[in-house]
Amino acid sequence: SGIYLDGTAGGGGHAQAIVQELDAKGRLVALDLDEEAVNHVRRRLQQFGQQVIVEQANFKDFPQVLTGLHIESVSGILLDLGVSSYQIDQADRGFSFSRSGDLDMRMSRSGEVTAYHIVNTYSLEELENVFRTYGEERRARAVARAIVRQRDVRPLQTTVELKEVVSRVLPAQHQVKSLARIFQALRIAVNQELNNLRETLAVSLEWLAQGGRIVVIAYHSLEDRIVKTFFKTQAAGCECPPDFPVCVCGKKARVRILTRRPVRPKEQEIKRNPRSRSAKLRAAEKIS
């Protein structure tokens, strides 16, 4: 029973797994920023009727969605971060360097900023900062310089064009990993993913019922670091010096961390779903 929130419905796999475990009183609210994903999930879960509510929204806006549905708290929150397999497989979205498509990368097609805009209008320093900050790419400067040099001739339009330009300045043995970092960095910048995650975590416990659980699946170190730090901070109790006879700070632990180490996919799952290889799942339970 209870109400559960899937903030990143994607193709609907997790949403379906959740709703199948609910009893007759249980409900699921599933969100996704991508209109196509929302329509897909609605079709996939229509057999569950009014037990499932699917809305188009950024997961950071879940408080407004729940308020609109007259929901005051939820028993569980799930965030499966990053781009979904459903989106990666659509070449025209531009998320993958292994498929030819426009330099888009928007989670929602209504978003204003695209990868094309960043690649073709950001300064050399701004591009370098994007690749270094969001991609943790050591060759950020060289990649940014190659892009600026090429766009002075003509704008970069497609994922293939960007891949070709970037590949020229990457050592052959590191090309695939560096390309993945560059595309990741652009996607994060386009969609403000890290800011959205911080905003969501900051308010998540206010909406989680006592004993409720929050589960976050991250796919790269930047996301995972944010989640790990948040859980650790919220699990910390009294901060008074050890020689104080009584607590005066009044700080109490708000969560109990359920995953001392992140849960990683087993080899069998990786074989079935290679994209799960880098996944790290962390979970916490609200205790106050």
C-alpha positions as a Markdown table, in Angstrom:
| # | Residue | x | y | z |
|---|---|---|---|---|
| 1 | Ser | 0.0 | 0.0 | 0.0 |
| 2 | Gly | 1.0 | 3.6 | 0.0 |
| 3 | Ile | 1.9 | 6.1 | -2.7 |
| 4 | Tyr | 5.1 | 5.9 | -4.6 |
| 5 | Leu | 6.9 | 8.3 | -6.9 |
| 6 | Asp | 9.0 | 7.3 | -9.9 |
| 7 | Gly | 10.6 | 10.6 | -10.9 |
| 8 | Thr | 12.2 | 9.3 | -14.0 |
| 9 | Ala | 9.8 | 6.9 | -15.8 |
| 10 | Gly | 11.8 | 6.5 | -19.0 |
| 11 | Gly | 10.6 | 3.4 | -20.8 |
| 12 | Gly | 8.4 | 2.4 | -17.8 |
| 13 | Gly | 10.4 | -0.7 | -16.7 |
| 14 | His | 10.8 | 0.4 | -13.1 |
| 15 | Ala | 7.3 | 1.9 | -13.0 |
| 16 | Gln | 5.8 | -1.4 | -14.1 |
| 17 | Ala | 7.8 | -3.4 | -11.5 |
| 18 | Ile | 6.6 | -1.1 | -8.7 |
| 19 | Val | 3.0 | -1.1 | -9.6 |
| 20 | Gln | 2.9 | -4.9 | -9.9 |
| 21 | Glu | 4.0 | -5.1 | -6.3 |
| 22 | Leu | 1.2 | -2.8 | -5.0 |
| 23 | Asp | -2.0 | -3.9 | -3.4 |
| 24 | Ala | -5.4 | -2.5 | -4.3 |
| 25 | Lys | -4.8 | 0.6 | -2.2 |
| 26 | Gly | -1.4 | 1.4 | -3.6 |
| 27 | Arg | -0.7 | 4.1 | -6.1 |
| 28 | Leu | 2.1 | 5.1 | -8.3 |
| 29 | Val | 2.9 | 8.6 | -9.7 |
| 30 | Ala | 5.3 | 8.4 | -12.6 |
| 31 | Leu | 7.0 | 11.5 | -14.1 |
| 32 | Asp | 9.1 | 12.1 | -17.1 |
| 33 | Leu | 10.2 | 15.3 | -18.9 |
| 34 | Asp | 10.0 | 13.7 | -22.3 |
| 35 | Glu | 6.5 | 13.8 | -23.8 |
| 36 | Glu | 7.2 | 10.7 | -26.0 |
| 37 | Ala | 8.3 | 8.7 | -22.9 |
| 38 | Val | 5.1 | 9.8 | -21.1 |
| 39 | Asn | 2.9 | 8.7 | -23.9 |
| 40 | His | 4.8 | 5.4 | -24.1 |
| 41 | Val | 4.5 | 4.7 | -20.3 |
| 42 | Arg | 0.8 | 5.6 | -20.3 |
| 43 | Arg | 0.2 | 3.0 | -23.0 |
| 44 | Arg | 2.4 | 0.4 | -21.2 |
| 45 | Leu | 0.7 | 0.9 | -17.8 |
| 46 | Gln | -2.9 | 1.5 | -18.9 |
| 47 | Gln | -3.9 | -2.0 | -17.7 |
| 48 | Phe | -3.4 | -0.7 | -14.1 |
| 49 | Gly | -6.0 | 2.0 | -14.5 |
| 50 | Gln | -6.3 | 4.6 | -11.8 |
| 51 | Gln | -3.5 | 3.0 | -9.7 |
| 52 | Val | -1.0 | 4.8 | -12.0 |
| 53 | Ile | -0.8 | 8.5 | -12.7 |
| 54 | Val | 1.7 | 9.5 | -15.4 |
| 55 | Glu | 2.6 | 13.2 | -15.8 |
| 56 | Gln | 5.0 | 15.1 | -18.0 |
| 57 | Ala | 7.3 | 17.0 | -15.6 |
| 58 | Asn | 10.9 | 17.4 | -14.6 |
| 59 | Phe | 11.6 | 15.3 | -11.5 |
| 60 | Lys | 12.7 | 18.5 | -9.6 |
| 61 | Asp | 9.1 | 19.7 | -10.0 |
| 62 | Phe | 7.6 | 16.7 | -8.2 |
| 63 | Pro | 6.4 | 18.9 | -5.3 |
| 64 | Gln | 4.1 | 20.9 | -7.6 |
| 65 | Val | 2.8 | 17.7 | -9.2 |
| 66 | Leu | 2.0 | 16.0 | -5.9 |
| 67 | Thr | 0.4 | 19.2 | -4.6 |
| 68 | Gly | -1.8 | 19.3 | -7.7 |
| 69 | Leu | -2.8 | 15.7 | -7.0 |
| 70 | His | -3.6 | 16.5 | -3.3 |
| 71 | Ile | -0.9 | 14.2 | -2.2 |
| 72 | Glu | 0.8 | 15.2 | 1.1 |
| 73 | Ser | 3.5 | 12.5 | 1.3 |
| 74 | Val | 4.8 | 9.4 | -0.4 |
| 75 | Ser | 6.1 | 6.0 | 0.9 |
| 76 | Gly | 9.0 | 5.8 | -1.6 |
| 77 | Ile | 10.9 | 7.9 | -4.2 |
| 78 | Leu | 12.8 | 6.4 | -7.1 |
| 79 | Leu | 15.2 | 8.4 | -9.3 |
| 80 | Asp | 17.0 | 6.5 | -12.2 |
| 81 | Leu | 19.3 | 9.3 | -13.4 |
| 82 | Gly | 20.7 | 10.2 | -16.8 |
| 83 | Val | 19.3 | 9.4 | -20.2 |
| 84 | Ser | 17.0 | 6.4 | -20.6 |
| 85 | Ser | 17.6 | 3.5 | -23.0 |
| 86 | Tyr | 14.3 | 4.7 | -24.6 |
| 87 | Gln | 16.0 | 8.0 | -25.6 |
| 88 | Ile | 19.4 | 6.6 | -26.5 |
| 89 | Asp | 17.8 | 4.4 | -29.1 |
| 90 | Gln | 16.2 | 7.4 | -30.8 |
| 91 | Ala | 19.1 | 8.5 | -33.1 |
| 92 | Asp | 17.4 | 11.9 | -33.9 |
| 93 | Arg | 17.7 | 12.9 | -30.2 |
| 94 | Gly | 21.5 | 13.1 | -30.5 |
| 95 | Phe | 22.4 | 11.4 | -27.2 |
| 96 | Ser | 24.7 | 8.8 | -28.7 |
| 97 | Phe | 27.9 | 9.3 | -30.6 |
| 98 | Ser | 27.5 | 5.9 | -32.2 |
| 99 | Arg | 24.3 | 7.0 | -34.0 |
| 100 | Ser | 23.9 | 9.8 | -36.5 |
| 101 | Gly | 21.5 | 12.5 | -35.4 |
| 102 | Asp | 21.1 | 16.2 | -34.8 |
| 103 | Leu | 23.0 | 17.9 | -31.9 |
| 104 | Asp | 19.9 | 18.1 | -29.7 |
| 105 | Met | 20.2 | 16.2 | -26.4 |
| 106 | Arg | 17.2 | 17.8 | -24.8 |
| 107 | Met | 15.3 | 15.5 | -22.4 |
| 108 | Ser | 12.2 | 17.5 | -23.4 |
| 109 | Arg | 11.9 | 18.8 | -27.0 |
| 110 | Ser | 10.3 | 22.0 | -25.6 |
| 111 | Gly | 13.6 | 22.9 | -23.9 |
| 112 | Glu | 15.3 | 26.0 | -25.3 |
| 113 | Val | 19.0 | 25.1 | -25.1 |
| 114 | Thr | 20.3 | 22.3 | -27.3 |
| 115 | Ala | 23.8 | 20.7 | -27.8 |
| 116 | Tyr | 24.0 | 22.6 | -31.1 |
| 117 | His | 23.6 | 25.9 | -29.2 |
| 118 | Ile | 26.4 | 25.0 | -26.8 |
| 119 | Val | 28.8 | 23.6 | -29.3 |
| 120 | Asn | 28.4 | 26.5 | -31.8 |
| 121 | Thr | 28.0 | 29.5 | -29.5 |
| 122 | Tyr | 29.9 | 28.9 | -26.3 |
| 123 | Ser | 33.4 | 30.5 | -26.0 |
| 124 | Leu | 36.5 | 28.3 | -25.9 |
| 125 | Glu | 36.7 | 28.8 | -22.1 |
| 126 | Glu | 33.0 | 28.0 | -21.6 |
| 127 | Leu | 33.3 | 24.8 | -23.7 |
| 128 | Glu | 36.5 | 23.7 | -21.8 |
| 129 | Asn | 34.6 | 24.3 | -18.5 |
| 130 | Val | 31.7 | 22.2 | -19.6 |
| 131 | Phe | 33.9 | 19.3 | -20.7 |
| 132 | Arg | 36.1 | 19.5 | -17.6 |
| 133 | Thr | 33.3 | 20.0 | -15.0 |
| 134 | Tyr | 30.6 | 17.7 | -16.4 |
| 135 | Gly | 32.7 | 15.2 | -18.2 |
| 136 | Glu | 35.9 | 15.2 | -16.1 |
| 137 | Glu | 37.7 | 15.0 | -19.4 |
| 138 | Arg | 41.5 | 15.6 | -19.1 |
| 139 | Arg | 41.7 | 16.8 | -22.7 |
| 140 | Ala | 39.0 | 19.3 | -22.3 |
| 141 | Arg | 41.1 | 22.2 | -23.6 |
| 142 | Ala | 42.2 | 20.4 | -26.8 |
| 143 | Val | 38.6 | 19.2 | -27.5 |
| 144 | Ala | 37.2 | 22.7 | -27.0 |
| 145 | Arg | 39.9 | 24.2 | -29.3 |
| 146 | Ala | 39.2 | 21.6 | -32.0 |
| 147 | Ile | 35.5 | 22.5 | -31.9 |
| 148 | Val | 36.1 | 26.2 | -32.1 |
| 149 | Arg | 38.5 | 25.8 | -35.0 |
| 150 | Gln | 36.0 | 23.6 | -37.0 |
| 151 | Arg | 33.0 | 25.8 | -36.4 |
| 152 | Asp | 34.9 | 28.8 | -37.7 |
| 153 | Val | 34.7 | 27.0 | -41.0 |
| 154 | Arg | 31.1 | 25.9 | -40.6 |
| 155 | Pro | 28.8 | 25.1 | -37.7 |
| 156 | Leu | 28.7 | 21.5 | -36.4 |
| 157 | Gln | 25.2 | 20.1 | -37.1 |
| 158 | Thr | 25.3 | 16.4 | -36.2 |
| 159 | Thr | 26.6 | 13.9 | -33.7 |
| 160 | Val | 28.8 | 12.3 | -36.4 |
| 161 | Glu | 30.4 | 15.7 | -37.3 |
| 162 | Leu | 31.1 | 16.3 | -33.6 |
| 163 | Lys | 32.5 | 12.8 | -33.1 |
| 164 | Glu | 34.9 | 13.3 | -36.1 |
| 165 | Val | 36.2 | 16.6 | -34.9 |
| 166 | Val | 36.7 | 15.5 | -31.3 |
| 167 | Ser | 38.3 | 12.2 | -32.3 |
| 168 | Arg | 41.1 | 14.0 | -34.1 |
| 169 | Val | 42.6 | 15.3 | -30.8 |
| 170 | Leu | 42.1 | 12.1 | -28.8 |
| 171 | Pro | 44.6 | 9.2 | -28.5 |
| 172 | Ala | 43.1 | 6.1 | -30.2 |
| 173 | Gln | 43.2 | 4.0 | -27.1 |
| 174 | His | 41.1 | 6.5 | -25.1 |
| 175 | Gln | 38.7 | 7.6 | -27.9 |
| 176 | Val | 35.6 | 5.8 | -26.8 |
| 177 | Lys | 35.8 | 6.7 | -23.2 |
| 178 | Ser | 36.6 | 10.4 | -24.0 |
| 179 | Leu | 33.8 | 10.6 | -26.5 |
| 180 | Ala | 31.4 | 9.2 | -23.9 |
| 181 | Arg | 32.6 | 11.9 | -21.4 |
| 182 | Ile | 32.2 | 14.7 | -24.0 |
| 183 | Phe | 28.7 | 13.7 | -24.9 |
| 184 | Gln | 27.8 | 13.2 | -21.2 |
| 185 | Ala | 29.1 | 16.7 | -20.4 |
| 186 | Leu | 27.0 | 18.3 | -23.2 |
| 187 | Arg | 23.9 | 16.4 | -22.1 |
| 188 | Ile | 24.3 | 17.4 | -18.5 |
| 189 | Ala | 24.8 | 21.1 | -19.5 |
| 190 | Val | 21.8 | 21.1 | -21.9 |
| 191 | Asn | 19.5 | 19.6 | -19.2 |
| 192 | Gln | 21.0 | 21.1 | -16.1 |
| 193 | Glu | 21.0 | 17.6 | -14.6 |
| 194 | Leu | 23.2 | 18.1 | -11.6 |
| 195 | Asn | 21.3 | 21.2 | -10.5 |
| 196 | Asn | 18.0 | 19.4 | -10.9 |
| 197 | Leu | 19.3 | 16.5 | -8.8 |
| 198 | Arg | 20.5 | 18.8 | -6.0 |
| 199 | Glu | 17.2 | 20.6 | -5.9 |
| 200 | Thr | 15.2 | 17.3 | -5.8 |
| 201 | Leu | 17.3 | 15.8 | -3.0 |
| 202 | Ala | 17.0 | 19.0 | -1.0 |
| 203 | Val | 13.2 | 18.8 | -0.7 |
| 204 | Ser | 12.8 | 15.0 | -1.0 |
| 205 | Leu | 12.7 | 14.2 | 2.7 |
| 206 | Glu | 10.0 | 16.8 | 3.3 |
| 207 | Trp | 7.7 | 14.7 | 1.1 |
| 208 | Leu | 8.8 | 11.3 | 2.3 |
| 209 | Ala | 6.7 | 9.7 | 5.0 |
| 210 | Gln | 8.2 | 8.4 | 8.2 |
| 211 | Gly | 9.8 | 5.0 | 7.3 |
| 212 | Gly | 9.6 | 5.9 | 3.6 |
| 213 | Arg | 12.6 | 5.1 | 1.4 |
| 214 | Ile | 14.4 | 7.0 | -1.3 |
| 215 | Val | 16.4 | 5.1 | -3.9 |
| 216 | Val | 18.7 | 6.8 | -6.5 |
| 217 | Ile | 20.5 | 5.1 | -9.3 |
| 218 | Ala | 23.5 | 7.0 | -10.7 |
| 219 | Tyr | 25.6 | 6.3 | -13.7 |
| 220 | His | 28.7 | 8.5 | -13.3 |
| 221 | Ser | 30.8 | 9.8 | -10.4 |
| 222 | Leu | 29.4 | 13.3 | -10.5 |
| 223 | Glu | 25.8 | 12.2 | -9.8 |
| 224 | Asp | 26.9 | 9.5 | -7.3 |
| 225 | Arg | 29.0 | 11.9 | -5.3 |
| 226 | Ile | 26.0 | 14.3 | -4.9 |
| 227 | Val | 23.8 | 11.4 | -3.7 |
| 228 | Lys | 26.4 | 9.9 | -1.4 |
| 229 | Thr | 27.1 | 13.3 | 0.2 |
| 230 | Phe | 23.4 | 14.1 | 0.7 |
| 231 | Phe | 22.7 | 10.8 | 2.3 |
| 232 | Lys | 25.8 | 11.1 | 4.5 |
| 233 | Thr | 24.9 | 14.6 | 5.6 |
| 234 | Gln | 21.3 | 13.6 | 6.4 |
| 235 | Ala | 22.4 | 10.5 | 8.3 |
| 236 | Ala | 24.7 | 12.6 | 10.6 |
| 237 | Gly | 23.4 | 13.3 | 14.1 |
| 238 | Cys | 24.6 | 15.6 | 16.9 |
| 239 | Glu | 27.6 | 17.8 | 15.9 |
| 240 | Cys | 28.5 | 19.0 | 19.3 |
| 241 | Pro | 32.1 | 18.5 | 20.5 |
| 242 | Pro | 32.5 | 15.1 | 22.3 |
| 243 | Asp | 33.3 | 16.8 | 25.6 |
| 244 | Phe | 29.8 | 18.5 | 25.8 |
| 245 | Pro | 27.8 | 16.8 | 28.5 |
| 246 | Val | 24.5 | 17.4 | 26.6 |
| 247 | Cys | 23.6 | 18.1 | 23.0 |
| 248 | Val | 23.0 | 21.8 | 22.3 |
| 249 | Cys | 23.0 | 21.8 | 18.5 |
| 250 | Gly | 19.7 | 19.9 | 18.3 |
| 251 | Lys | 20.7 | 18.1 | 15.1 |
| 252 | Lys | 19.2 | 14.7 | 14.6 |
| 253 | Ala | 19.8 | 12.1 | 11.9 |
| 254 | Arg | 17.0 | 12.3 | 9.4 |
| 255 | Val | 17.8 | 9.1 | 7.5 |
| 256 | Arg | 19.3 | 5.7 | 7.9 |
| 257 | Ile | 21.5 | 4.7 | 5.0 |
| 258 | Leu | 20.5 | 1.3 | 3.7 |
| 259 | Thr | 23.5 | 0.9 | 1.3 |
| 260 | Arg | 26.9 | 1.4 | 3.0 |
| 261 | Arg | 28.3 | 0.6 | -0.4 |
| 262 | Pro | 26.4 | 1.2 | -3.6 |
| 263 | Val | 24.7 | -1.8 | -5.1 |
| 264 | Arg | 26.2 | -2.7 | -8.5 |
| 265 | Pro | 24.7 | -4.8 | -11.2 |
| 266 | Lys | 25.8 | -8.4 | -11.3 |
| 267 | Glu | 27.5 | -9.9 | -14.4 |
| 268 | Gln | 24.2 | -11.6 | -15.5 |
| 269 | Glu | 22.4 | -8.3 | -15.5 |
| 270 | Ile | 25.2 | -6.6 | -17.4 |
| 271 | Lys | 25.0 | -9.3 | -20.1 |
| 272 | Arg | 21.3 | -8.7 | -20.4 |
| 273 | Asn | 21.6 | -4.9 | -20.2 |
| 274 | Pro | 25.1 | -3.7 | -21.0 |
| 275 | Arg | 24.1 | -0.1 | -20.2 |
| 276 | Ser | 23.7 | -1.0 | -16.6 |
| 277 | Arg | 27.4 | -1.6 | -16.2 |
| 278 | Ser | 28.2 | 1.7 | -14.6 |
| 279 | Ala | 25.1 | 1.9 | -12.4 |
| 280 | Lys | 25.3 | 2.5 | -8.7 |
| 281 | Leu | 22.2 | 2.3 | -6.5 |
| 282 | Arg | 22.0 | 4.0 | -3.1 |
| 283 | Ala | 19.1 | 3.9 | -0.7 |
| 284 | Ala | 18.1 | 5.6 | 2.5 |
| 285 | Glu | 15.1 | 5.4 | 4.9 |
| 286 | Lys | 13.6 | 8.4 | 6.6 |
| 287 | Ile | 13.8 | 8.1 | 10.4 |
| 288 | Ser | 12.9 | 11.6 | 11.6 |
